[in-house]
Tab-separated table of C-alpha atoms in Angstrom:
chain	number	residue	atom	x	y	z
A	1	MET	CA	-121.110	-211.874	171.275
A	2	THR	CA	-121.917	-215.685	170.599
A	3	ASP	CA	-122.732	-216.778	166.883
A	4	GLU	CA	-126.399	-217.492	168.071
A	5	ASP	CA	-126.368	-213.798	169.535
A	6	THR	CA	-125.463	-212.355	165.958
A	7	ARG	CA	-128.344	-214.542	163.903
A	8	GLU	CA	-130.757	-213.289	166.659
A	9	ASP	CA	-129.814	-209.614	165.945
A	10	LEU	CA	-129.714	-210.413	161.852
A	11	ALA	CA	-133.257	-212.026	162.213
A	12	ASP	CA	-134.543	-208.912	164.057
A	13	ARG	CA	-133.076	-206.315	161.590
A	14	ARG	CA	-134.642	-208.227	158.593
A	15	GLY	CA	-138.079	-208.383	159.812
A	16	LEU	CA	-140.218	-209.931	162.386
A	17	GLU	CA	-142.289	-212.475	160.210
A	18	ARG	CA	-140.133	-215.700	161.235
A	19	ASP	CA	-140.578	-214.775	164.736
A	20	VAL	CA	-144.419	-213.700	165.198
A	21	TYR	CA	-147.427	-215.850	163.446
A	22	GLN	CA	-149.286	-212.960	161.420
A	23	PRO	CA	-152.702	-212.563	160.950
A	24	ALA	CA	-154.569	-215.212	158.982
A	25	GLU	CA	-158.176	-216.920	158.075
A	26	ASP	CA	-157.980	-218.342	161.754
A	27	SER	CA	-157.378	-214.943	162.795
A	28	ARG	CA	-159.866	-213.307	160.932
A	29	LEU	CA	-162.659	-216.091	162.252
A	30	LEU	CA	-161.378	-215.269	165.803
A	31	ALA	CA	-162.020	-211.723	165.557
A	32	GLU	CA	-165.019	-211.839	164.143
A	33	ALA	CA	-166.467	-214.203	166.975
A	34	ALA	CA	-164.948	-211.765	169.567
A	35	VAL	CA	-166.101	-208.532	167.964
A	36	GLU	CA	-170.108	-210.116	168.115
A	37	HIS	CA	-169.372	-211.672	171.526
A	38	ALA	CA	-166.784	-209.897	173.886
A	39	ARG	CA	-167.479	-207.649	176.715
A	40	GLY	CA	-165.986	-206.325	179.732
A	41	ARG	CA	-162.801	-206.995	180.855
A	42	THR	CA	-161.276	-208.978	177.629
A	43	LEU	CA	-157.972	-211.082	177.237
A	44	GLU	CA	-156.437	-212.908	173.997
A	45	VAL	CA	-154.129	-215.174	175.266
A	46	GLY	CA	-151.380	-215.725	172.592
A	47	THR	CA	-151.895	-212.842	170.715
A	48	GLY	CA	-148.956	-213.193	168.248
A	49	SER	CA	-149.295	-209.694	166.206
A	50	GLY	CA	-152.252	-208.436	168.320
A	51	TRP	CA	-154.277	-208.121	165.229
A	52	VAL	CA	-157.282	-209.892	166.761
A	53	ALA	CA	-156.712	-207.968	169.738
A	54	GLU	CA	-156.845	-204.973	168.083
A	55	GLN	CA	-160.203	-205.488	166.153
A	56	ILE	CA	-161.597	-206.351	169.691
A	57	SER	CA	-160.407	-203.135	171.009
A	58	ARG	CA	-161.392	-201.033	168.119
A	59	GLU	CA	-165.236	-202.655	167.529
A	60	THR	CA	-166.487	-203.107	170.956
A	61	ASP	CA	-166.526	-201.565	174.156
A	62	ALA	CA	-164.270	-203.886	175.869
A	63	THR	CA	-161.316	-203.359	177.747
A	64	VAL	CA	-158.646	-205.227	176.051
A	65	VAL	CA	-155.475	-206.957	177.163
A	66	ALA	CA	-153.334	-208.898	175.265
A	67	SER	CA	-150.881	-211.296	176.420
A	68	ASP	CA	-148.143	-213.825	174.538
A	69	TYR	CA	-145.224	-215.908	175.311
A	70	ASN	CA	-142.739	-214.318	172.760
A	71	LEU	CA	-141.614	-211.155	173.661
A	72	GLU	CA	-141.215	-210.040	170.261
A	73	ALA	CA	-145.069	-210.749	169.763
A	74	CYS	CA	-145.440	-208.595	172.992
A	75	ARG	CA	-143.646	-205.612	171.280
A	76	GLN	CA	-145.609	-205.752	167.827
A	77	ALA	CA	-148.683	-206.121	170.199
A	78	ARG	CA	-147.634	-202.952	172.058
A	79	GLU	CA	-146.844	-201.061	169.158
A	80	ARG	CA	-150.645	-201.526	167.820
A	81	GLY	CA	-151.377	-199.575	171.337
A	82	LEU	CA	-152.494	-202.513	173.326
A	83	ALA	CA	-152.619	-203.047	177.076
A	84	VAL	CA	-149.681	-206.430	176.619
A	85	VAL	CA	-148.772	-208.765	179.374
A	86	ARG	CA	-145.922	-211.333	178.841
A	87	ALA	CA	-147.122	-214.515	179.971
A	88	ASP	CA	-147.717	-218.045	179.871
A	89	LEU	CA	-151.218	-218.846	179.159
A	90	VAL	CA	-153.434	-217.073	182.169
A	91	ALA	CA	-151.221	-217.999	185.006
A	92	PRO	CA	-150.652	-214.070	186.051
A	93	PHE	CA	-154.159	-213.408	186.029
A	94	ARG	CA	-156.447	-212.782	189.321
A	95	ASP	CA	-158.957	-215.329	189.872
A	96	ALA	CA	-162.376	-214.286	188.377
A	97	ALA	CA	-160.878	-211.098	186.822
A	98	LEU	CA	-161.980	-211.580	183.096
A	99	ASP	CA	-165.243	-211.577	181.373
A	100	THR	CA	-163.909	-212.816	178.183
A	101	VAL	CA	-160.963	-214.853	177.015
A	102	ALA	CA	-159.961	-215.264	173.280
A	103	PHE	CA	-157.438	-217.677	172.107
A	104	ASN	CA	-156.095	-218.741	168.959
A	105	PRO	CA	-153.899	-221.851	170.195
A	106	PRO	CA	-150.879	-223.450	168.349
A	107	TYR	CA	-152.911	-226.403	167.247
A	108	LEU	CA	-150.962	-228.144	164.425
A	109	PRO	CA	-150.154	-231.939	165.342
A	110	THR	CA	-146.082	-232.301	165.077
A	111	ASP	CA	-144.240	-234.856	164.700
A	112	PRO	CA	-141.814	-235.073	167.734
A	113	ASP	CA	-138.745	-236.000	165.386
A	114	ASN	CA	-139.545	-233.272	162.938
A	115	GLU	CA	-140.170	-229.906	165.154
A	116	TRP	CA	-138.514	-226.689	163.828
A	117	ASP	CA	-137.579	-225.623	166.948
A	118	ASP	CA	-138.063	-222.105	166.902
A	119	ARG	CA	-140.326	-219.485	167.934
A	120	MET	CA	-142.591	-220.112	165.206
A	121	GLU	CA	-142.895	-223.512	165.986
A	122	ARG	CA	-144.139	-222.562	169.322
A	123	ALA	CA	-146.549	-220.498	167.434
A	124	LEU	CA	-147.771	-222.900	165.556
A	125	SER	CA	-147.296	-226.555	166.865
A	126	GLY	CA	-149.804	-227.854	169.560
A	127	GLY	CA	-147.356	-230.941	169.846
A	128	GLU	CA	-148.269	-234.913	168.784
A	129	SER	CA	-152.088	-234.758	169.219
A	130	GLY	CA	-152.075	-230.865	168.606
A	131	ARG	CA	-153.513	-230.510	172.273
A	132	ALA	CA	-150.534	-229.462	173.913
A	133	VAL	CA	-151.191	-226.001	174.605
A	134	ILE	CA	-155.087	-226.128	174.580
A	135	ASN	CA	-155.436	-228.939	177.228
A	136	PRO	CA	-153.571	-227.013	180.056
A	137	PHE	CA	-155.316	-224.127	178.576
A	138	LEU	CA	-158.949	-225.667	179.043
A	139	ASP	CA	-157.684	-226.682	182.398
A	140	THR	CA	-156.757	-223.264	183.617
A	141	VAL	CA	-159.184	-220.534	182.179
A	142	GLY	CA	-161.797	-221.135	184.449
A	143	ARG	CA	-159.976	-219.867	187.220
A	144	VAL	CA	-159.696	-216.134	185.783
A	145	LEU	CA	-163.473	-216.059	184.528
A	146	SER	CA	-165.977	-213.847	186.226
A	147	ALA	CA	-169.357	-215.648	186.986
A	148	ASP	CA	-170.735	-215.279	183.458
A	149	GLY	CA	-167.656	-215.013	181.759
A	150	ILE	CA	-166.950	-216.892	178.329
A	151	VAL	CA	-163.977	-218.272	176.481
A	152	LEU	CA	-163.610	-217.987	172.826
A	153	LEU	CA	-161.563	-220.582	171.595
A	154	LEU	CA	-160.504	-221.542	167.756
A	155	VAL	CA	-160.197	-224.931	167.079
A	156	SER	CA	-159.205	-227.091	164.031
A	157	SER	CA	-160.654	-230.347	162.673
A	158	LEU	CA	-156.437	-231.221	162.332
A	159	THR	CA	-156.874	-230.858	166.714
A	160	GLY	CA	-159.596	-233.423	166.971
A	161	PHE	CA	-162.565	-231.407	167.609
A	162	ASP	CA	-164.385	-233.797	169.758
A	163	ASP	CA	-161.275	-234.287	171.942
A	164	VAL	CA	-161.476	-230.356	172.861
A	165	VAL	CA	-165.184	-230.406	173.385
A	166	ALA	CA	-164.904	-233.392	176.005
A	167	ARG	CA	-162.024	-231.668	177.482
A	168	ALA	CA	-163.981	-228.683	177.874
A	169	GLU	CA	-166.886	-230.323	179.221
A	170	SER	CA	-164.938	-232.046	181.468
A	171	ASN	CA	-163.651	-228.864	182.946
A	172	GLY	CA	-167.279	-227.807	183.702
A	173	PHE	CA	-168.005	-225.966	180.625
A	174	ALA	CA	-170.974	-225.617	178.660
A	175	VAL	CA	-170.155	-225.925	174.743
A	176	SER	CA	-171.497	-224.249	171.956
A	177	THR	CA	-169.812	-223.550	168.519
A	178	VAL	CA	-170.401	-219.737	167.320
A	179	ARG	CA	-168.584	-219.909	163.903
A	180	GLN	CA	-167.242	-222.819	161.700
A	181	GLU	CA	-165.727	-222.342	158.123
A	182	SER	CA	-164.419	-224.947	155.869
A	183	TYR	CA	-160.934	-224.885	154.146
A	184	PRO	CA	-159.275	-227.616	151.864
A	185	PHE	CA	-157.397	-229.148	154.666
A	186	GLU	CA	-159.261	-228.422	157.704
A	187	THR	CA	-162.366	-227.137	159.184
A	188	LEU	CA	-162.080	-224.362	161.281
A	189	SER	CA	-164.612	-223.386	164.565
A	190	ILE	CA	-164.842	-220.996	166.926
A	191	LEU	CA	-165.957	-222.438	170.595
A	192	CYS	CA	-167.627	-220.567	173.044
A	193	LEU	CA	-167.493	-221.871	176.788
A	194	GLU	CA	-169.495	-220.730	179.282
B	1	MET	CA	-147.931	-200.640	181.312
B	2	LYS	CA	-150.799	-198.764	183.015
B	3	GLU	CA	-151.370	-199.073	186.821
B	4	SER	CA	-154.536	-199.925	186.178
B	5	LEU	CA	-153.727	-203.380	185.169
B	6	MET	CA	-152.867	-204.512	188.312
B	7	GLU	CA	-156.564	-204.718	189.075
B	8	ILE	CA	-156.048	-207.874	187.375
B	9	LEU	CA	-152.711	-209.293	187.822
B	10	CYS	CA	-151.167	-211.361	190.112
B	11	ASP	CA	-148.089	-213.496	191.064
B	12	PRO	CA	-148.060	-216.732	188.398
B	13	LEU	CA	-146.750	-218.802	190.777
B	14	ASP	CA	-149.032	-218.566	194.331
B	15	LYS	CA	-151.853	-216.018	192.850
B	16	SER	CA	-150.885	-213.766	195.429
B	17	ASP	CA	-150.871	-210.138	194.886
B	18	LEU	CA	-148.008	-208.010	193.456
B	19	GLU	CA	-146.327	-205.080	194.773
B	20	LEU	CA	-145.435	-202.144	192.197
B	21	GLU	CA	-141.841	-200.729	192.101
B	22	VAL	CA	-141.913	-197.893	189.348
B	23	GLU	CA	-138.294	-196.699	188.058
B	24	GLU	CA	-139.973	-194.608	184.930
B	25	ARG	CA	-142.999	-193.302	183.949
B	26	ASP	CA	-144.089	-191.690	180.768
B	27	GLY	CA	-147.841	-190.240	182.103
B	28	GLU	CA	-150.079	-193.060	183.013
B	29	GLU	CA	-147.980	-195.548	181.319
B	30	ILE	CA	-145.304	-197.334	183.296
B	31	VAL	CA	-142.185	-197.809	181.072
B	32	GLU	CA	-139.342	-199.427	183.449
B	33	GLY	CA	-139.881	-201.125	186.871
B	34	ARG	CA	-140.637	-204.158	188.759
B	35	LEU	CA	-143.636	-206.218	190.167
B	36	ILE	CA	-142.515	-208.051	193.033
B	37	GLY	CA	-144.451	-211.268	194.548
B	38	THR	CA	-145.599	-210.255	198.166
B	39	THR	CA	-145.388	-213.678	198.995
B	40	THR	CA	-142.987	-215.470	196.763
B	41	GLY	CA	-140.645	-212.437	196.672
B	42	GLU	CA	-140.261	-213.165	193.165
B	43	VAL	CA	-139.343	-210.034	190.898
B	44	TYR	CA	-141.115	-209.782	187.740
B	45	PRO	CA	-139.342	-206.968	185.381
B	46	ILE	CA	-141.362	-204.214	183.688
B	47	GLU	CA	-139.464	-202.960	180.350
B	48	ASP	CA	-140.228	-201.007	177.454
B	49	GLY	CA	-143.700	-201.066	179.092
B	50	ILE	CA	-144.489	-204.686	178.833
B	51	PRO	CA	-144.159	-206.632	182.498
B	52	ASN	CA	-142.820	-210.025	182.154
B	53	LEU	CA	-144.809	-212.137	184.031
B	54	LEU	CA	-143.537	-215.518	183.042
B	55	PRO	CA	-142.769	-218.059	185.705
B	56	PRO	CA	-138.864	-217.903	186.773
B	57	ASP	CA	-138.419	-221.132	185.122
B	58	MET	CA	-139.842	-219.991	181.523
B	59	ARG	CA	-138.055	-216.826	181.562
B	60	ASP	CA	-134.760	-217.815	180.870
B	61	GLU	CA	-135.494	-219.694	177.763
B	62	GLU	CA	-134.359	-216.933	175.193
């Protein structure tokens, strides 16, 4: 066993908070919007601890699937009783298979010389612009949506709200804001893309 | 994973159909097995009930 394996094992035994994003204000905002708007076959991308997907599953009639890139997040979400798929964004979902896709993306703009380079960074960092994950998501999510499907996407003012809206519109979406809350350092919005 | 999930899953590489091979089942839940790309031949493992559908070049990162 290498030193790195030992460190991983210790981290696993000491608790998971270092590895998996736990619910916060942004999660609550997305959950509220999703409980109101989600319907049909619903996917939460980047589910992290699985908390948002669990709220949707509990509070609506939607059939919920959760996905994450991180295996440990997938395990935590599964422990909540959710159907879980380890995936890169929407890559392994069929064309037009989903009625609702919800996503609280990693969005913090990050200095490339000062990245943490661990799993929590992957859960938080949106690269230099804050949009390194949001952009490929916006460019691919249309494929998996059903004819009247919707996307619920959390956007922070730190990420460049106008840039995210413009990218969504260039992918053919009509964009509306269904929730918005201001905090000391950022304003969080939930966009609905149709 | 439940077998009904097959309705919405596809090969992440070319979006073609997947074939399911079950090794261990617990009621409706497929605990161990694999999903195989019908055109790519790529094998995606199902371990502890979680299908790993990361594309092969991302799968080895951890």
